[in-house]
XYZ file of C-alpha atoms in Angstrom:
453
model
C 12.896 -50.878 -9.375
C 8.866 -51.298 -7.061
C 10.222 -48.325 -5.416
C 11.638 -46.327 -8.457
C 8.022 -47.158 -10.009
C 6.235 -45.713 -7.209
C 8.913 -42.408 -7.161
C 7.892 -42.607 -10.624
C 4.352 -42.836 -10.792
C 4.325 -39.918 -7.488
C 6.503 -37.760 -10.073
C 4.090 -37.769 -12.973
C 1.320 -37.357 -11.113
C 2.393 -34.060 -9.677
C 3.572 -32.957 -13.123
C -0.212 -33.857 -14.083
C -1.449 -32.114 -11.368
C 0.686 -28.969 -12.509
C -0.054 -29.214 -15.888
C -4.303 -29.351 -14.584
C -3.716 -26.625 -12.880
C -1.923 -24.393 -14.955
C -4.139 -25.102 -17.885
C -6.982 -24.209 -15.411
C -5.650 -20.814 -15.144
C -5.014 -20.281 -18.404
C -9.240 -21.143 -19.217
C -9.891 -18.967 -16.225
C -7.918 -16.291 -17.808
C -9.725 -16.473 -21.116
C -13.291 -16.256 -19.342
C -11.974 -13.163 -17.308
C -10.776 -11.461 -20.587
C -13.829 -12.938 -22.593
C -16.220 -11.324 -19.872
C -14.921 -8.305 -18.345
C -11.863 -7.557 -20.532
C -11.885 -4.583 -23.416
C -15.026 -5.659 -26.024
C -15.751 -8.362 -23.321
C -19.560 -9.560 -22.760
C -20.470 -7.690 -19.681
C -18.415 -4.557 -20.839
C -20.898 -5.074 -24.133
C -24.363 -5.241 -21.489
C -22.881 -2.479 -20.070
C -22.785 -0.102 -23.094
C -25.839 -1.534 -24.142
C -27.723 -0.529 -21.188
C -26.173 2.921 -21.029
C -27.192 3.393 -25.371
C -30.917 2.204 -24.415
C -31.673 3.839 -21.054
C -29.823 7.072 -23.485
C -32.592 6.742 -25.745
C -35.737 6.290 -23.362
C -34.170 9.085 -21.631
C -34.003 11.421 -25.333
C -37.009 10.025 -26.770
C -38.743 11.778 -23.157
C -36.849 14.881 -23.727
C -37.631 15.417 -27.374
C -41.552 14.889 -26.675
C -41.140 17.648 -23.889
C -39.714 19.864 -26.436
C -42.152 18.987 -29.166
C -44.774 20.210 -26.885
C -43.522 23.034 -25.973
C -44.117 24.468 -29.274
C -46.672 27.589 -29.239
C -48.377 28.424 -32.517
C -45.757 30.402 -34.321
C -43.196 27.525 -33.936
C -41.647 29.274 -31.420
C -40.054 27.117 -28.480
C -41.404 28.510 -25.154
C -38.856 27.604 -22.674
C -40.670 28.230 -19.090
C -43.526 25.658 -20.962
C -40.763 23.332 -21.753
C -38.890 23.925 -17.987
C -42.339 22.478 -16.816
C -42.560 19.692 -19.235
C -39.460 18.417 -18.253
C -39.734 18.502 -14.310
C -42.970 15.686 -14.594
C -40.086 13.451 -16.036
C -38.797 10.639 -13.487
C -35.642 11.709 -11.947
C -34.792 14.795 -13.276
C -32.459 16.914 -11.279
C -32.136 20.798 -11.636
C -33.015 22.407 -15.076
C -30.264 25.159 -15.808
C -30.415 27.650 -18.143
C -29.165 31.339 -18.918
C -32.274 34.181 -17.892
C -34.789 31.463 -19.519
C -33.054 31.045 -22.999
C -31.335 27.562 -24.452
C -29.695 26.078 -23.945
C -30.582 24.136 -20.869
C -28.550 21.531 -19.138
C -30.348 19.153 -16.869
C -29.692 15.155 -15.268
C -31.881 12.654 -16.074
C -31.725 9.477 -14.050
C -27.674 10.223 -13.839
C -27.001 11.012 -17.714
C -26.201 15.222 -18.778
C -28.899 16.331 -20.920
C -28.364 19.209 -23.574
C -31.832 21.280 -25.445
C -28.745 23.461 -27.620
C -30.701 26.943 -29.109
C -31.866 24.959 -31.972
C -33.964 21.892 -29.703
C -31.768 19.871 -30.769
C -31.468 17.173 -27.609
C -28.152 15.415 -26.212
C -27.910 13.164 -24.420
C -23.884 12.659 -22.666
C -21.801 9.641 -21.550
C -21.542 6.890 -19.324
C -24.275 7.334 -15.814
C -22.736 9.610 -13.472
C -22.556 9.216 -10.211
C -25.700 10.734 -8.083
C -25.282 13.890 -7.055
C -26.503 13.095 -3.312
C -23.797 11.654 -1.375
C -24.114 8.352 0.711
C -23.964 10.112 3.720
C -27.817 10.661 3.062
C -30.828 9.006 1.071
C -33.814 10.956 -0.491
C -36.153 7.635 0.191
C -39.642 8.015 -2.335
C -42.226 6.724 -1.475
C -44.208 4.314 -2.857
C -46.717 6.582 -5.364
C -44.214 9.853 -5.013
C -43.451 11.269 -8.347
C -40.243 12.686 -8.544
C -37.395 14.362 -6.514
C -35.940 17.745 -8.155
C -33.648 19.400 -7.095
C -30.098 18.741 -4.722
C -28.945 19.198 -1.559
C -27.670 22.709 -2.689
C -30.564 24.101 -3.348
C -33.379 22.358 -2.062
C -34.421 18.852 -2.832
C -38.218 18.620 -3.336
C -40.593 15.410 -3.591
C -44.518 15.520 -4.673
C -46.549 12.260 -2.796
C -49.019 10.732 -4.821
C -51.577 12.740 -3.198
C -50.249 16.415 -4.959
C -48.529 17.464 -1.386
C -44.749 18.790 -1.650
C -41.725 17.983 0.886
C -38.241 19.639 0.954
C -35.417 16.359 2.293
C -33.699 17.818 5.461
C -29.883 16.622 5.205
C -28.636 15.290 8.627
C -25.528 13.929 7.206
C -24.480 10.299 8.375
C -21.262 11.199 9.841
C -18.854 10.493 12.783
C -18.640 14.103 13.290
C -22.437 13.865 14.146
C -22.684 11.117 15.409
C -19.683 11.444 17.995
C -20.878 9.159 21.033
C -23.702 6.431 18.542
C -21.278 6.251 16.007
C -22.103 4.515 12.588
C -22.559 1.006 13.006
C -25.323 0.753 14.763
C -27.375 -2.347 14.421
C -29.633 -2.976 17.545
C -30.975 0.235 17.979
C -31.743 -0.280 21.627
C -32.484 2.369 24.517
C -29.111 3.499 25.069
C -27.811 3.583 21.158
C -31.204 5.793 21.200
C -30.031 8.134 23.730
C -26.758 8.151 22.177
C -28.883 9.619 18.930
C -30.717 11.826 20.231
C -28.203 13.625 22.084
C -25.386 13.335 19.544
C -28.255 15.178 17.373
C -28.554 17.899 20.413
C -25.131 18.541 20.076
C -24.538 18.784 16.627
C -28.175 21.068 16.222
C -27.139 23.092 19.795
C -26.839 26.294 18.327
C -30.611 25.968 18.268
C -31.471 24.705 21.530
C -33.424 26.325 24.476
C -33.088 25.642 27.587
C -35.598 23.645 29.741
C -37.397 22.542 26.395
C -37.655 19.122 25.683
C -38.965 16.300 23.500
C -40.890 14.193 26.487
C -44.061 13.559 26.769
C -46.396 16.059 29.304
C -50.311 14.842 28.422
C -52.640 13.604 26.013
C -54.552 16.489 25.989
C -51.863 18.324 25.236
C -49.886 16.137 22.568
C -52.310 13.692 21.620
C -50.445 10.731 22.209
C -52.357 8.537 24.715
C -48.882 7.826 26.759
C -45.153 8.074 27.612
C -44.851 4.847 25.951
C -46.729 5.701 22.630
C -45.005 9.384 22.126
C -41.311 7.356 23.023
C -42.128 4.855 20.779
C -43.031 7.277 18.079
C -39.646 9.665 18.926
C -37.610 6.469 18.549
C -38.700 5.429 14.583
C -38.116 9.403 13.786
C -34.447 8.867 15.550
C -34.054 5.365 13.461
C -34.892 6.702 10.231
C -32.773 10.603 10.219
C -30.036 7.853 11.451
C -30.528 5.070 9.006
C -31.609 7.626 5.959
C -29.244 10.660 6.947
C -32.542 12.884 6.698
C -36.519 13.183 6.983
C -38.760 14.727 5.030
C -40.509 18.708 6.312
C -43.612 20.353 4.514
C -42.595 22.162 1.601
C -45.710 24.813 3.507
C -46.919 25.137 5.677
C -49.897 22.569 6.301
C -52.399 24.929 4.752
C -56.546 24.137 3.749
C -58.934 25.081 0.843
C -61.642 26.418 3.375
C -60.349 29.505 5.104
C -60.542 28.769 9.539
C -62.499 31.854 11.231
C -62.191 30.420 14.649
C -61.595 27.401 16.597
C -65.332 25.893 16.489
C -64.639 25.533 12.871
C -64.751 22.075 11.402
C -61.119 20.512 10.753
C -60.985 20.400 7.432
C -59.011 17.739 5.012
C -55.101 19.078 5.309
C -52.732 19.654 2.288
C -49.398 20.591 2.084
C -49.130 23.112 -1.303
C -49.076 26.320 -2.500
C -51.554 29.400 -2.391
C -54.071 27.606 0.256
C -55.120 29.184 3.328
C -52.883 28.347 6.075
C -54.540 25.838 9.205
C -55.015 27.267 12.050
C -57.235 28.087 14.724
C -55.988 24.900 15.882
C -54.040 22.926 18.560
C -51.326 20.737 19.398
C -52.890 17.455 19.972
C -55.051 18.030 16.495
C -52.473 19.401 14.737
C -51.074 16.052 15.403
C -53.779 13.958 14.783
C -54.403 16.026 11.492
C -50.351 15.485 10.593
C -51.015 11.520 10.713
C -53.283 12.367 8.004
C -50.670 13.000 5.532
C -48.940 9.745 6.139
C -47.891 8.457 2.092
C -46.110 5.420 0.146
C -45.643 3.542 3.959
C -44.303 6.598 5.561
C -45.315 7.984 8.950
C -45.801 11.861 9.203
C -46.019 13.837 12.473
C -45.963 17.205 13.398
C -42.107 18.137 14.105
C -39.875 16.967 17.416
C -37.809 19.869 19.028
C -34.631 17.823 17.327
C -36.301 17.905 14.182
C -36.862 21.984 14.486
C -33.552 22.211 15.048
C -31.701 20.385 12.908
C -33.764 22.433 10.036
C -32.187 24.923 11.263
C -28.877 23.817 11.123
C -29.616 22.160 7.542
C -30.273 26.203 6.330
C -27.132 27.088 8.213
C -24.777 24.563 6.788
C -26.506 25.631 3.329
C -28.699 28.212 3.165
C -26.178 30.620 1.022
C -29.481 32.899 0.321
C -29.220 34.388 4.421
C -25.128 35.009 3.877
C -22.211 33.825 2.331
C -20.784 32.604 5.932
C -21.951 30.279 8.445
C -22.233 33.187 10.950
C -24.221 35.494 8.788
C -26.434 32.466 8.432
C -26.644 31.447 11.935
C -27.642 35.676 12.980
C -30.697 35.221 10.189
C -31.672 32.334 12.245
C -31.257 32.934 15.827
C -31.089 37.192 15.975
C -32.860 39.100 13.155
C -35.031 36.880 10.246
C -37.353 40.099 9.567
C -35.605 40.081 6.118
C -36.807 36.969 4.922
C -40.021 36.239 6.895
C -43.563 37.612 6.992
C -43.470 39.488 10.769
C -44.891 43.359 11.675
C -41.978 44.696 11.663
C -40.830 43.675 7.348
C -42.293 45.923 4.334
C -42.133 43.263 0.905
C -44.516 42.225 -2.204
C -46.586 39.610 -2.674
C -47.725 38.447 -6.710
C -49.291 35.483 -5.637
C -52.114 34.249 -3.707
C -53.933 36.127 -0.461
C -53.533 38.135 2.385
C -55.850 39.869 4.838
C -55.510 41.751 8.187
C -58.089 40.205 9.777
C -58.217 36.082 9.743
C -60.777 35.540 12.244
C -63.655 37.948 9.953
C -65.559 35.839 7.048
C -64.549 37.004 3.849
C -61.664 39.287 4.505
C -59.617 37.383 2.542
C -57.889 39.432 -0.799
C -56.406 38.917 -4.302
C -52.508 40.044 -4.418
C -53.517 40.838 -7.789
C -50.619 42.282 -9.462
C -48.923 42.480 -6.340
C -49.545 43.733 -3.271
C -47.353 45.187 -0.918
C -47.414 44.637 2.552
C -46.678 47.844 4.538
C -43.825 47.906 7.958
C -45.245 47.349 11.338
C -48.806 45.590 9.648
C -50.087 42.244 10.905
C -51.111 40.441 7.557
C -51.420 37.021 6.949
C -50.713 35.392 4.053
C -51.768 32.106 2.265
C -48.802 29.566 2.035
C -45.924 30.092 -0.573
C -47.280 34.131 -1.051
C -43.387 34.459 -2.526
C -40.086 33.850 -3.243
C -38.710 36.618 -0.182
C -40.532 33.876 2.469
C -38.417 31.157 1.510
C -35.084 29.596 1.303
C -34.148 25.697 0.710
C -36.997 25.320 -1.340
C -38.668 26.012 2.173
C -41.131 28.816 2.966
C -42.295 30.538 5.438
C -40.368 28.947 7.849
C -39.598 32.361 9.990
C -43.510 34.472 10.152
C -46.975 33.921 8.894
C -47.776 31.147 11.796
C -46.232 30.154 14.818
C -45.898 26.198 13.908
C -46.888 22.798 16.733
C -43.916 20.705 18.066
C -43.906 17.551 20.054
C -41.547 19.920 22.306
C -42.343 20.023 26.062
C -41.826 23.622 27.685
C -40.555 24.161 31.442
C -44.737 25.778 32.006
C -46.426 22.337 33.089
C -49.446 24.285 32.484
C -48.931 25.637 29.116
C -46.450 22.325 27.533
C -46.987 22.621 24.289
C -44.612 24.496 22.059
C -45.391 26.459 19.126
C -42.108 27.432 16.769
C -41.035 30.335 14.316
C -42.834 33.233 14.992
C -46.180 34.608 13.685
C -47.593 37.398 11.099
C -47.076 40.031 14.316
C -44.315 39.068 15.840
C -41.572 41.070 16.017
C -38.392 40.009 13.280
C -35.130 40.775 15.627
C -36.834 39.192 18.668
C -39.029 36.555 17.438
C -37.136 34.923 14.922
C -36.670 30.749 13.754
C -35.144 29.066 17.099
C -37.801 31.108 19.360
C -40.530 28.831 21.124
C -43.496 30.237 22.843
C -46.180 28.674 25.717
C -49.153 27.237 24.336
C -51.327 30.994 23.167
C -54.686 30.744 24.791
C -58.073 32.280 23.444
C -57.876 34.649 20.559
C -53.738 33.691 19.647
C -55.264 30.303 17.837
C -55.384 32.287 14.489
C -52.008 32.697 14.445
C -50.691 29.377 15.359
C -50.418 26.826 12.505
C -48.213 23.514 11.902
C -45.962 22.212 9.571
C -46.015 18.366 9.214
C -42.819 15.431 8.848
C -42.248 12.660 6.867
C -40.119 9.300 7.900
């Protein structure tokens, strides 16, 4: 009888345990349904968040619309686009030849402004058009990111300087030896990253040119250790973020420079300022560092960064041709139809120009349009024409040579300049072209373009 009672007790205990488990599962199911089911707490919270976001966006857009009516109560579309561009996290603003309707994406929500100025914010938050393999970070204090990878992502920092994101996608096809899982960043892994990037942009590499230290006088670094640390910082950022920023325009100054003896003034990256010429490579590196912002590093571009800029244009720059081969030809063989070269003819409608940058008072306003004659050397202020831009990057080829941190094969003149100048020929001095350190009066045609990482 004792054995039977023990067996019965065990049976009851097992049954009770099973019942308890079943009850817990039922309760768990009810809880999950309450939280995540149709009309559940989490669903309602997400809906409420979306509705709040939509309402905030709609309010901002409506304010922009109301502020864009003229005295005759006519909605000025161009002024409206300028007002919309001030809204944070706004994407590309599309219209039909300056007319309504306008469509855009703000913080992932589709926004439509119809022919009557009515604002509609549609749907739940859309996925970002920027893939996870590239992460255009926004430095602290930056005002906005606009555009996309197909048209050029532009960022304006807290000092009003403008930068364009250069995509270097974090893909296996790019990092064939380094792979995608680097965490420790050893010397060996940095070497693999650099080698992979050189392979990826190999079409724009040139024999004998390397990102290696030569001397403090040439590059501005006290020693090879500091130079290599700086390069590794760049490589790590490119690897982790899938790209880097470069100046939208060549480095500029609000005061024209007429010779090497002039004091080094404040550097800016803005439209319609004078190119920062008559400057050495070491001086250009020092001025580039002054543009650091929001906890990020600014510098002259290394040679590999120049190559990656060209690779990005090859991948995305439809303006230069429909096929990669066409675009590569415009980058490597003849870039005279999109750069300011001696053998190019085009019109500028903003800014100033000069045929003698070394002569004080020689700059002239473009006025209603200045036709730059073919077979002439004319230096322009920054961003003088849309013709000389691609993917929101202005004057990458022509106008002034741009210093890089590459080392040339010439041991007495180690610094390299890229992109050629207003006195060059677009058919022989295209963007990948490097040149030894110019001397004497040649500095009039040498400037620089910083990078930010």
